[in-house]
PDB file of C-alpha atoms in Angstrom:
ATOM      1  CA  UNK A   1      63.280 -12.793  14.660  1.00 42.00           C
ATOM      2  CA  UNK A   2      63.246 -13.388  10.473  1.00 45.00           C
ATOM      3  CA  UNK A   3      60.238 -14.556   8.744  1.00 46.00           C
ATOM      4  CA  UNK A   4      62.272 -16.580   6.235  1.00 54.00           C
ATOM      5  CA  UNK A   5      60.716 -19.894   7.612  1.00 81.00           C
ATOM      6  CA  UNK A   6      57.334 -21.275   7.793  1.00 94.00           C
ATOM      7  CA  UNK A   7      55.424 -19.298   9.853  1.00 95.00           C
ATOM      8  CA  UNK A   8      52.122 -19.981  11.572  1.00 96.00           C
ATOM      9  CA  UNK A   9      49.528 -18.082  13.411  1.00 96.00           C
ATOM     10  CA  UNK A  10      47.888 -20.459  16.569  1.00 97.00           C
ATOM     11  CA  UNK A  11      44.701 -18.787  18.412  1.00 96.00           C
ATOM     12  CA  UNK A  12      44.749 -20.524  21.662  1.00 95.00           C
ATOM     13  CA  UNK A  13      48.002 -21.465  21.650  1.00 96.00           C
ATOM     14  CA  UNK A  14      48.798 -21.298  25.589  1.00 96.00           C
ATOM     15  CA  UNK A  15      45.527 -23.743  25.908  1.00 94.00           C
ATOM     16  CA  UNK A  16      45.575 -27.526  26.054  1.00 94.00           C
ATOM     17  CA  UNK A  17      45.558 -28.882  22.662  1.00 95.00           C
ATOM     18  CA  UNK A  18      47.180 -25.324  21.340  1.00 96.00           C
ATOM     19  CA  UNK A  19      50.369 -25.295  23.569  1.00 97.00           C
ATOM     20  CA  UNK A  20      51.144 -29.315  22.512  1.00 98.00           C
ATOM     21  CA  UNK A  21      50.839 -28.039  18.778  1.00 98.00           C
ATOM     22  CA  UNK A  22      53.036 -25.302  19.349  1.00 98.00           C
ATOM     23  CA  UNK A  23      55.799 -27.499  21.005  1.00 98.00           C
ATOM     24  CA  UNK A  24      55.372 -29.549  17.655  1.00 98.00           C
ATOM     25  CA  UNK A  25      55.913 -26.818  15.275  1.00 98.00           C
ATOM     26  CA  UNK A  26      58.685 -25.190  17.249  1.00 97.00           C
ATOM     27  CA  UNK A  27      60.454 -28.410  17.029  1.00 96.00           C
ATOM     28  CA  UNK A  28      59.987 -28.680  13.230  1.00 96.00           C
ATOM     29  CA  UNK A  29      61.917 -25.403  13.560  1.00 95.00           C
ATOM     30  CA  UNK A  30      58.506 -23.329  12.338  1.00 96.00           C
ATOM     31  CA  UNK A  31      58.125 -19.760  13.487  1.00 95.00           C
ATOM     32  CA  UNK A  32      54.918 -19.326  15.576  1.00 96.00           C
ATOM     33  CA  UNK A  33      52.937 -16.542  16.523  1.00 95.00           C
ATOM     34  CA  UNK A  34      50.522 -17.309  19.246  1.00 96.00           C
ATOM     35  CA  UNK A  35      47.448 -15.101  20.114  1.00 95.00           C
ATOM     36  CA  UNK A  36      46.091 -16.262  23.287  1.00 95.00           C
ATOM     37  CA  UNK A  37      44.490 -13.795  25.981  1.00 92.00           C
ATOM     38  CA  UNK A  38      45.149 -16.625  28.801  1.00 90.00           C
ATOM     39  CA  UNK A  39      41.761 -16.695  30.002  1.00 85.00           C
ATOM     40  CA  UNK A  40      41.935 -20.218  29.904  1.00 82.00           C
ATOM     41  CA  UNK A  41      45.377 -21.613  29.077  1.00 86.00           C
ATOM     42  CA  UNK A  42      48.592 -20.507  30.712  1.00 91.00           C
ATOM     43  CA  UNK A  43      51.273 -22.665  28.994  1.00 96.00           C
ATOM     44  CA  UNK A  44      54.263 -21.011  27.685  1.00 97.00           C
ATOM     45  CA  UNK A  45      56.644 -22.607  25.198  1.00 97.00           C
ATOM     46  CA  UNK A  46      60.253 -21.595  25.858  1.00 96.00           C
ATOM     47  CA  UNK A  47      61.566 -21.388  22.357  1.00 96.00           C
ATOM     48  CA  UNK A  48      63.379 -18.805  20.138  1.00 95.00           C
ATOM     49  CA  UNK A  49      60.832 -19.642  17.580  1.00 96.00           C
ATOM     50  CA  UNK A  50      57.415 -18.537  19.274  1.00 96.00           C
ATOM     51  CA  UNK A  51      56.399 -15.228  19.885  1.00 94.00           C
ATOM     52  CA  UNK A  52      53.506 -14.597  22.363  1.00 95.00           C
ATOM     53  CA  UNK A  53      50.700 -11.694  21.926  1.00 94.00           C
ATOM     54  CA  UNK A  54      48.618 -11.839  25.203  1.00 93.00           C
ATOM     55  CA  UNK A  55      45.360 -10.331  23.989  1.00 92.00           C
ATOM     56  CA  UNK A  56      41.801 -11.119  22.256  1.00 92.00           C
ATOM     57  CA  UNK A  57      42.209 -12.169  18.773  1.00 93.00           C
ATOM     58  CA  UNK A  58      39.925  -9.529  17.342  1.00 92.00           C
ATOM     59  CA  UNK A  59      42.444  -6.816  18.870  1.00 92.00           C
ATOM     60  CA  UNK A  60      45.207  -8.052  16.969  1.00 89.00           C
ATOM     61  CA  UNK A  61      46.341  -5.738  13.672  1.00 80.00           C
ATOM     62  CA  UNK A  62      49.437  -7.353  12.838  1.00 66.00           C
ATOM     63  CA  UNK A  63      48.627  -8.309   9.217  1.00 65.00           C
ATOM     64  CA  UNK A  64      50.330  -5.071   8.258  1.00 59.00           C
ATOM     65  CA  UNK A  65      53.617  -5.892   9.733  1.00 63.00           C
ATOM     66  CA  UNK A  66      53.825  -9.701   9.335  1.00 73.00           C
ATOM     67  CA  UNK A  67      55.604 -10.243   5.696  1.00 78.00           C
ATOM     68  CA  UNK A  68      54.847 -13.826   5.701  1.00 86.00           C
ATOM     69  CA  UNK A  69      52.180 -16.292   7.228  1.00 93.00           C
ATOM     70  CA  UNK A  70      51.710 -19.513   5.728  1.00 95.00           C
ATOM     71  CA  UNK A  71      48.613 -20.914   7.811  1.00 96.00           C
ATOM     72  CA  UNK A  72      46.443 -20.333  10.757  1.00 97.00           C
ATOM     73  CA  UNK A  73      45.688 -22.645  13.269  1.00 97.00           C
ATOM     74  CA  UNK A  74      42.184 -21.333  15.131  1.00 96.00           C
ATOM     75  CA  UNK A  75      41.709 -22.863  18.176  1.00 95.00           C
ATOM     76  CA  UNK A  76      40.336 -19.867  20.408  1.00 89.00           C
ATOM     77  CA  UNK A  77      37.053 -20.478  21.465  1.00 75.00           C
ATOM     78  CA  UNK A  78      34.982 -20.897  24.404  1.00 63.00           C
ATOM     79  CA  UNK A  79      35.053 -24.667  25.226  1.00 64.00           C
ATOM     80  CA  UNK A  80      32.831 -27.113  27.189  1.00 65.00           C
ATOM     81  CA  UNK A  81      28.979 -27.384  26.113  1.00 71.00           C
ATOM     82  CA  UNK A  82      27.596 -27.648  29.661  1.00 70.00           C
ATOM     83  CA  UNK A  83      29.138 -24.179  30.330  1.00 75.00           C
ATOM     84  CA  UNK A  84      27.797 -22.370  27.261  1.00 80.00           C
ATOM     85  CA  UNK A  85      24.293 -23.471  28.418  1.00 83.00           C
ATOM     86  CA  UNK A  86      25.152 -21.172  31.548  1.00 82.00           C
ATOM     87  CA  UNK A  87      26.951 -18.366  29.500  1.00 84.00           C
ATOM     88  CA  UNK A  88      25.585 -18.338  25.836  1.00 88.00           C
ATOM     89  CA  UNK A  89      26.233 -15.232  24.462  1.00 90.00           C
ATOM     90  CA  UNK A  90      29.814 -15.176  25.378  1.00 86.00           C
ATOM     91  CA  UNK A  91      30.008 -18.547  24.074  1.00 85.00           C
ATOM     92  CA  UNK A  92      28.598 -17.508  20.655  1.00 90.00           C
ATOM     93  CA  UNK A  93      30.413 -14.459  20.325  1.00 89.00           C
ATOM     94  CA  UNK A  94      33.712 -15.943  21.358  1.00 87.00           C
ATOM     95  CA  UNK A  95      33.337 -18.238  18.207  1.00 89.00           C
ATOM     96  CA  UNK A  96      32.184 -15.790  15.624  1.00 92.00           C
ATOM     97  CA  UNK A  97      34.220 -12.470  16.484  1.00 93.00           C
ATOM     98  CA  UNK A  98      37.465 -14.089  16.422  1.00 93.00           C
ATOM     99  CA  UNK A  99      36.666 -16.426  13.567  1.00 95.00           C
ATOM    100  CA  UNK A 100      35.545 -13.048  11.443  1.00 96.00           C
ATOM    101  CA  UNK A 101      39.076 -11.629  12.506  1.00 95.00           C
ATOM    102  CA  UNK A 102      41.134 -14.718  11.393  1.00 95.00           C
ATOM    103  CA  UNK A 103      39.327 -14.671   8.000  1.00 96.00           C
ATOM    104  CA  UNK A 104      40.507 -11.126   7.475  1.00 94.00           C
ATOM    105  CA  UNK A 105      44.070 -11.864   8.445  1.00 94.00           C
ATOM    106  CA  UNK A 106      44.201 -15.149   5.797  1.00 95.00           C
ATOM    107  CA  UNK A 107      42.349 -12.767   3.109  1.00 94.00           C
ATOM    108  CA  UNK A 108      45.332 -10.238   3.904  1.00 92.00           C
ATOM    109  CA  UNK A 109      48.055 -13.113   3.533  1.00 92.00           C
ATOM    110  CA  UNK A 110      46.123 -15.323   1.110  1.00 94.00           C
ATOM    111  CA  UNK A 111      47.102 -18.270   3.510  1.00 95.00           C
ATOM    112  CA  UNK A 112      44.590 -21.023   4.586  1.00 96.00           C
ATOM    113  CA  UNK A 113      42.626 -21.196   7.988  1.00 97.00           C
ATOM    114  CA  UNK A 114      42.314 -24.391   9.887  1.00 97.00           C
ATOM    115  CA  UNK A 115      39.668 -24.259  12.210  1.00 94.00           C
ATOM    116  CA  UNK A 116      38.751 -26.398  15.254  1.00 90.00           C
ATOM    117  CA  UNK A 117      35.091 -27.298  14.680  1.00 83.00           C
ATOM    118  CA  UNK A 118      32.817 -29.222  17.164  1.00 68.00           C
ATOM    119  CA  UNK A 119      32.122 -33.006  16.680  1.00 65.00           C
ATOM    120  CA  UNK A 120      28.807 -32.667  18.207  1.00 56.00           C
ATOM    121  CA  UNK A 121      28.018 -30.465  15.336  1.00 56.00           C
ATOM    122  CA  UNK A 122      27.928 -33.397  13.119  1.00 66.00           C
ATOM    123  CA  UNK A 123      25.964 -35.605  15.834  1.00 61.00           C
ATOM    124  CA  UNK A 124      23.124 -33.590  16.576  1.00 66.00           C
ATOM    125  CA  UNK A 125      21.099 -30.043  15.615  1.00 77.00           C
ATOM    126  CA  UNK A 126      23.181 -26.957  15.940  1.00 82.00           C
ATOM    127  CA  UNK A 127      20.526 -25.706  18.466  1.00 85.00           C
ATOM    128  CA  UNK A 128      21.199 -28.395  20.742  1.00 79.00           C
ATOM    129  CA  UNK A 129      23.390 -25.888  22.601  1.00 83.00           C
ATOM    130  CA  UNK A 130      25.091 -22.329  22.338  1.00 86.00           C
ATOM    131  CA  UNK A 131      28.527 -23.944  21.783  1.00 84.00           C
ATOM    132  CA  UNK A 132      27.239 -25.639  18.745  1.00 85.00           C
ATOM    133  CA  UNK A 133      25.295 -23.113  17.518  1.00 89.00           C
ATOM    134  CA  UNK A 134      28.293 -20.740  17.944  1.00 89.00           C
ATOM    135  CA  UNK A 135      30.624 -23.293  15.936  1.00 88.00           C
ATOM    136  CA  UNK A 136      28.104 -23.542  13.247  1.00 90.00           C
ATOM    137  CA  UNK A 137      27.991 -19.398  13.017  1.00 92.00           C
ATOM    138  CA  UNK A 138      31.654 -19.709  12.742  1.00 92.00           C
ATOM    139  CA  UNK A 139      31.725 -22.442   9.829  1.00 92.00           C
ATOM    140  CA  UNK A 140      29.350 -20.192   7.774  1.00 94.00           C
ATOM    141  CA  UNK A 141      31.529 -17.115   8.285  1.00 96.00           C
ATOM    142  CA  UNK A 142      34.344 -19.544   6.498  1.00 96.00           C
ATOM    143  CA  UNK A 143      32.149 -20.662   3.825  1.00 96.00           C
ATOM    144  CA  UNK A 144      31.526 -17.181   3.101  1.00 97.00           C
ATOM    145  CA  UNK A 145      35.225 -15.865   2.878  1.00 98.00           C
ATOM    146  CA  UNK A 146      35.981 -18.838   0.785  1.00 97.00           C
ATOM    147  CA  UNK A 147      32.980 -17.998  -1.905  1.00 97.00           C
ATOM    148  CA  UNK A 148      33.592 -14.362  -1.688  1.00 98.00           C
ATOM    149  CA  UNK A 149      37.386 -13.953  -1.315  1.00 97.00           C
ATOM    150  CA  UNK A 150      38.704 -17.354  -1.954  1.00 97.00           C
ATOM    151  CA  UNK A 151      39.933 -18.073   1.665  1.00 97.00           C
ATOM    152  CA  UNK A 152      40.627 -21.600   1.924  1.00 96.00           C
ATOM    153  CA  UNK A 153      39.575 -23.449   4.984  1.00 96.00           C
ATOM    154  CA  UNK A 154      39.818 -26.680   6.555  1.00 96.00           C
ATOM    155  CA  UNK A 155      37.731 -27.988   9.532  1.00 95.00           C
ATOM    156  CA  UNK A 156      39.608 -29.912  12.318  1.00 95.00           C
ATOM    157  CA  UNK A 157      37.125 -32.251  14.142  1.00 93.00           C
ATOM    158  CA  UNK A 158      38.284 -33.133  17.601  1.00 93.00           C
ATOM    159  CA  UNK A 159      36.802 -35.676  19.860  1.00 93.00           C
ATOM    160  CA  UNK A 160      36.891 -35.547  23.711  1.00 92.00           C
ATOM    161  CA  UNK A 161      40.844 -34.950  23.797  1.00 95.00           C
ATOM    162  CA  UNK A 162      42.586 -35.731  26.997  1.00 96.00           C
ATOM    163  CA  UNK A 163      46.166 -36.059  28.080  1.00 97.00           C
ATOM    164  CA  UNK A 164      48.861 -33.414  29.980  1.00 95.00           C
ATOM    165  CA  UNK A 165      47.519 -29.972  30.552  1.00 94.00           C
ATOM    166  CA  UNK A 166      44.119 -30.943  30.263  1.00 92.00           C
ATOM    167  CA  UNK A 167      41.992 -27.758  31.265  1.00 84.00           C
ATOM    168  CA  UNK A 168      40.384 -27.444  34.539  1.00 84.00           C
ATOM    169  CA  UNK A 169      36.987 -25.981  34.228  1.00 78.00           C
ATOM    170  CA  UNK A 170      35.752 -27.033  37.557  1.00 75.00           C
ATOM    171  CA  UNK A 171      32.363 -28.787  36.929  1.00 73.00           C
ATOM    172  CA  UNK A 172      32.813 -27.978  33.291  1.00 73.00           C
ATOM    173  CA  UNK A 173      35.854 -29.862  32.908  1.00 83.00           C
ATOM    174  CA  UNK A 174      35.817 -32.728  30.473  1.00 89.00           C
ATOM    175  CA  UNK A 175      35.016 -36.121  32.053  1.00 94.00           C
ATOM    176  CA  UNK A 176      38.519 -37.508  32.129  1.00 96.00           C
ATOM    177  CA  UNK A 177      39.968 -34.340  34.272  1.00 95.00           C
ATOM    178  CA  UNK A 178      36.472 -34.064  36.230  1.00 94.00           C
ATOM    179  CA  UNK A 179      36.930 -37.557  37.389  1.00 96.00           C
ATOM    180  CA  UNK A 180      41.123 -36.916  38.213  1.00 96.00           C
ATOM    181  CA  UNK A 181      40.086 -33.678  40.050  1.00 95.00           C
ATOM    182  CA  UNK A 182      37.510 -35.765  42.243  1.00 96.00           C
ATOM    183  CA  UNK A 183      39.637 -38.800  43.127  1.00 96.00           C
ATOM    184  CA  UNK A 184      42.510 -35.949  43.982  1.00 94.00           C
ATOM    185  CA  UNK A 185      40.134 -34.589  46.094  1.00 95.00           C
ATOM    186  CA  UNK A 186      38.913 -37.888  47.412  1.00 96.00           C
ATOM    187  CA  UNK A 187      35.384 -37.190  46.366  1.00 96.00           C
ATOM    188  CA  UNK A 188      32.894 -39.656  44.782  1.00 97.00           C
ATOM    189  CA  UNK A 189      32.853 -39.483  41.027  1.00 97.00           C
ATOM    190  CA  UNK A 190      29.415 -38.053  39.707  1.00 95.00           C
ATOM    191  CA  UNK A 191      27.722 -39.909  36.458  1.00 96.00           C
ATOM    192  CA  UNK A 192      25.130 -37.784  34.584  1.00 93.00           C
ATOM    193  CA  UNK A 193      22.292 -39.631  33.723  1.00 93.00           C
ATOM    194  CA  UNK A 194      22.814 -43.775  33.061  1.00 94.00           C
ATOM    195  CA  UNK A 195      26.485 -43.774  32.311  1.00 95.00           C
ATOM    196  CA  UNK A 196      25.396 -44.995  28.780  1.00 96.00           C
ATOM    197  CA  UNK A 197      26.291 -42.066  26.926  1.00 95.00           C
ATOM    198  CA  UNK A 198      29.255 -42.651  24.772  1.00 96.00           C
ATOM    199  CA  UNK A 199      32.346 -40.680  23.887  1.00 95.00           C
ATOM    200  CA  UNK A 200      35.221 -41.067  21.398  1.00 96.00           C
ATOM    201  CA  UNK A 201      38.189 -40.172  23.715  1.00 97.00           C
ATOM    202  CA  UNK A 202      41.345 -39.056  21.933  1.00 97.00           C
ATOM    203  CA  UNK A 203      44.882 -38.659  23.391  1.00 98.00           C
ATOM    204  CA  UNK A 204      46.404 -34.870  22.488  1.00 97.00           C
ATOM    205  CA  UNK A 205      49.637 -36.604  21.058  1.00 98.00           C
ATOM    206  CA  UNK A 206      47.267 -38.243  18.564  1.00 98.00           C
ATOM    207  CA  UNK A 207      45.451 -35.097  17.591  1.00 97.00           C
ATOM    208  CA  UNK A 208      48.788 -33.210  17.225  1.00 98.00           C
ATOM    209  CA  UNK A 209      50.203 -35.942  14.963  1.00 98.00           C
ATOM    210  CA  UNK A 210      46.981 -35.545  13.040  1.00 98.00           C
ATOM    211  CA  UNK A 211      47.215 -31.599  12.857  1.00 98.00           C
ATOM    212  CA  UNK A 212      50.975 -31.608  11.899  1.00 97.00           C
ATOM    213  CA  UNK A 213      50.329 -34.457   9.124  1.00 97.00           C
ATOM    214  CA  UNK A 214      47.853 -31.858   7.840  1.00 97.00           C
ATOM    215  CA  UNK A 215      49.974 -29.050   7.780  1.00 96.00           C
ATOM    216  CA  UNK A 216      52.940 -30.647   5.949  1.00 95.00           C
ATOM    217  CA  UNK A 217      50.437 -32.112   3.476  1.00 96.00           C
ATOM    218  CA  UNK A 218      51.165 -30.194   0.034  1.00 93.00           C
ATOM    219  CA  UNK A 219      48.741 -27.553  -0.882  1.00 87.00           C
ATOM    220  CA  UNK A 220      45.947 -28.686  -2.943  1.00 89.00           C
ATOM    221  CA  UNK A 221      46.401 -32.253  -1.655  1.00 95.00           C
ATOM    222  CA  UNK A 222      44.844 -30.954   1.976  1.00 95.00           C
ATOM    223  CA  UNK A 223      41.423 -32.292   2.421  1.00 96.00           C
ATOM    224  CA  UNK A 224      38.395 -29.784   3.414  1.00 95.00           C
ATOM    225  CA  UNK A 225      38.294 -31.543   6.677  1.00 94.00           C
ATOM    226  CA  UNK A 226      39.783 -34.020   9.078  1.00 96.00           C
ATOM    227  CA  UNK A 227      38.347 -36.071  12.031  1.00 96.00           C
ATOM    228  CA  UNK A 228      40.983 -36.512  14.666  1.00 96.00           C
ATOM    229  CA  UNK A 229      39.518 -39.403  16.900  1.00 96.00           C
ATOM    230  CA  UNK A 230      39.828 -43.276  17.514  1.00 97.00           C
ATOM    231  CA  UNK A 231      36.930 -44.814  16.098  1.00 96.00           C
ATOM    232  CA  UNK A 232      36.348 -46.516  19.275  1.00 97.00           C
ATOM    233  CA  UNK A 233      34.022 -44.528  21.727  1.00 97.00           C
ATOM    234  CA  UNK A 234      33.671 -45.621  25.317  1.00 98.00           C
ATOM    235  CA  UNK A 235      30.661 -45.346  27.485  1.00 98.00           C
ATOM    236  CA  UNK A 236      31.155 -42.683  30.504  1.00 97.00           C
ATOM    237  CA  UNK A 237      30.366 -45.593  32.904  1.00 97.00           C
ATOM    238  CA  UNK A 238      33.620 -47.274  31.389  1.00 98.00           C
ATOM    239  CA  UNK A 239      35.697 -44.529  31.962  1.00 98.00           C
ATOM    240  CA  UNK A 240      34.453 -44.320  35.875  1.00 97.00           C
ATOM    241  CA  UNK A 241      34.914 -48.118  36.063  1.00 97.00           C
ATOM    242  CA  UNK A 242      38.581 -47.435  34.612  1.00 97.00           C
ATOM    243  CA  UNK A 243      39.172 -45.102  37.328  1.00 97.00           C
ATOM    244  CA  UNK A 244      38.603 -47.939  39.843  1.00 96.00           C
ATOM    245  CA  UNK A 245      36.904 -45.231  42.437  1.00 97.00           C
ATOM    246  CA  UNK A 246      33.544 -44.819  44.110  1.00 97.00           C
ATOM    247  CA  UNK A 247      30.873 -43.365  41.815  1.00 96.00           C
ATOM    248  CA  UNK A 248      27.097 -41.970  41.979  1.00 96.00           C
ATOM    249  CA  UNK A 249      24.618 -41.289  39.451  1.00 95.00           C
ATOM    250  CA  UNK A 250      22.920 -37.918  39.171  1.00 93.00           C
ATOM    251  CA  UNK A 251      19.999 -36.517  37.188  1.00 90.00           C
ATOM    252  CA  UNK A 252      21.361 -36.102  33.419  1.00 89.00           C
ATOM    253  CA  UNK A 253      22.135 -32.782  31.803  1.00 80.00           C
ATOM    254  CA  UNK A 254      20.445 -30.997  28.932  1.00 77.00           C
ATOM    255  CA  UNK A 255      22.370 -30.007  26.081  1.00 69.00           C
ATOM    256  CA  UNK A 256      24.674 -33.001  25.258  1.00 76.00           C
ATOM    257  CA  UNK A 257      24.454 -35.610  22.693  1.00 80.00           C
ATOM    258  CA  UNK A 258      23.936 -39.518  23.299  1.00 88.00           C
ATOM    259  CA  UNK A 259      26.928 -40.403  21.363  1.00 89.00           C
ATOM    260  CA  UNK A 260      30.155 -38.971  19.595  1.00 90.00           C
ATOM    261  CA  UNK A 261      32.010 -41.268  17.369  1.00 93.00           C
ATOM    262  CA  UNK A 262      34.714 -40.566  14.724  1.00 94.00           C
ATOM    263  CA  UNK A 263      33.890 -42.297  11.917  1.00 93.00           C
ATOM    264  CA  UNK A 264      36.593 -41.677   9.516  1.00 94.00           C
ATOM    265  CA  UNK A 265      39.792 -41.334  11.665  1.00 97.00           C
ATOM    266  CA  UNK A 266      42.636 -38.979   9.751  1.00 97.00           C
ATOM    267  CA  UNK A 267      45.216 -40.925  11.390  1.00 97.00           C
ATOM    268  CA  UNK A 268      45.396 -44.260  13.197  1.00 97.00           C
ATOM    269  CA  UNK A 269      45.367 -43.439  16.829  1.00 97.00           C
ATOM    270  CA  UNK A 270      48.186 -44.896  19.069  1.00 98.00           C
ATOM    271  CA  UNK A 271      46.707 -44.413  22.623  1.00 98.00           C
ATOM    272  CA  UNK A 272      43.831 -45.913  24.510  1.00 98.00           C
ATOM    273  CA  UNK A 273      41.924 -43.895  27.279  1.00 98.00           C
ATOM    274  CA  UNK A 274      41.473 -46.798  29.535  1.00 98.00           C
ATOM    275  CA  UNK A 275      45.052 -47.803  29.491  1.00 98.00           C
ATOM    276  CA  UNK A 276      45.906 -44.161  29.849  1.00 98.00           C
ATOM    277  CA  UNK A 277      43.676 -43.902  33.129  1.00 98.00           C
ATOM    278  CA  UNK A 278      44.933 -47.113  34.573  1.00 97.00           C
ATOM    279  CA  UNK A 279      48.553 -45.801  34.433  1.00 97.00           C
ATOM    280  CA  UNK A 280      47.596 -42.304  35.724  1.00 97.00           C
ATOM    281  CA  UNK A 281      45.681 -44.039  38.832  1.00 94.00           C
ATOM    282  CA  UNK A 282      48.863 -46.280  39.248  1.00 94.00           C
ATOM    283  CA  UNK A 283      50.829 -43.180  40.037  1.00 93.00           C
ATOM    284  CA  UNK A 284      49.079 -41.880  42.351  1.00 89.00           C
TER     285      UNK A 284
END
């Protein structure tokens, strides 16, 4: 395939958000190179506009062969706060190592990096959990490359994304996916703590719409960060009640902030999590 069109690299492009973004980019007739070791994501987009490299980000050395790259969307990392508490070293290294590699690509091609940051990074201390700490180190890496090598970067803040192809991490899944799993298995929903923790739940299509808007904004007018959320957080108890399924309260888990809210949404979200849950439940 020729590189005479807009060319993006998407790390983690087989995953939940990444695969939806790859679909959107190929529909726009952009050429996409996906780098994904498929540890978590499995989805493949059937398109002549996309090429897949199934390996670790750090192992790719193709900057010498690709003549043009217009932007790198860096979505590859170890997700989930609770999982990072159990596997801290992997969580930290899987944020820092790939980010250094991506910055080297961007330095070579003189193209921007769009980095998926952690919304919890803004709501609490970087030392709350290994996941947030790793994201902090990755952000500092981007700042270093910008200062020393003029690599431009843009931070993407996601807020509890849900929708088709949600990743299944078992007990470490997002609240919406975890509750779906339990309902399908005819199990009681588990709420950790009082259920009063608030989360800004954002539909994946809204997230991708915001990302595409950022990518097509002319260079020089792209903001340094964008927040892709609704601005209307819901409590975990509200989410459980929307599923209309028996639930119980469990002891709280450490490492999670009490509230995440998108204060400055980059776009106006079109989807509501309560309506989504009710529609999903009606189809079961």
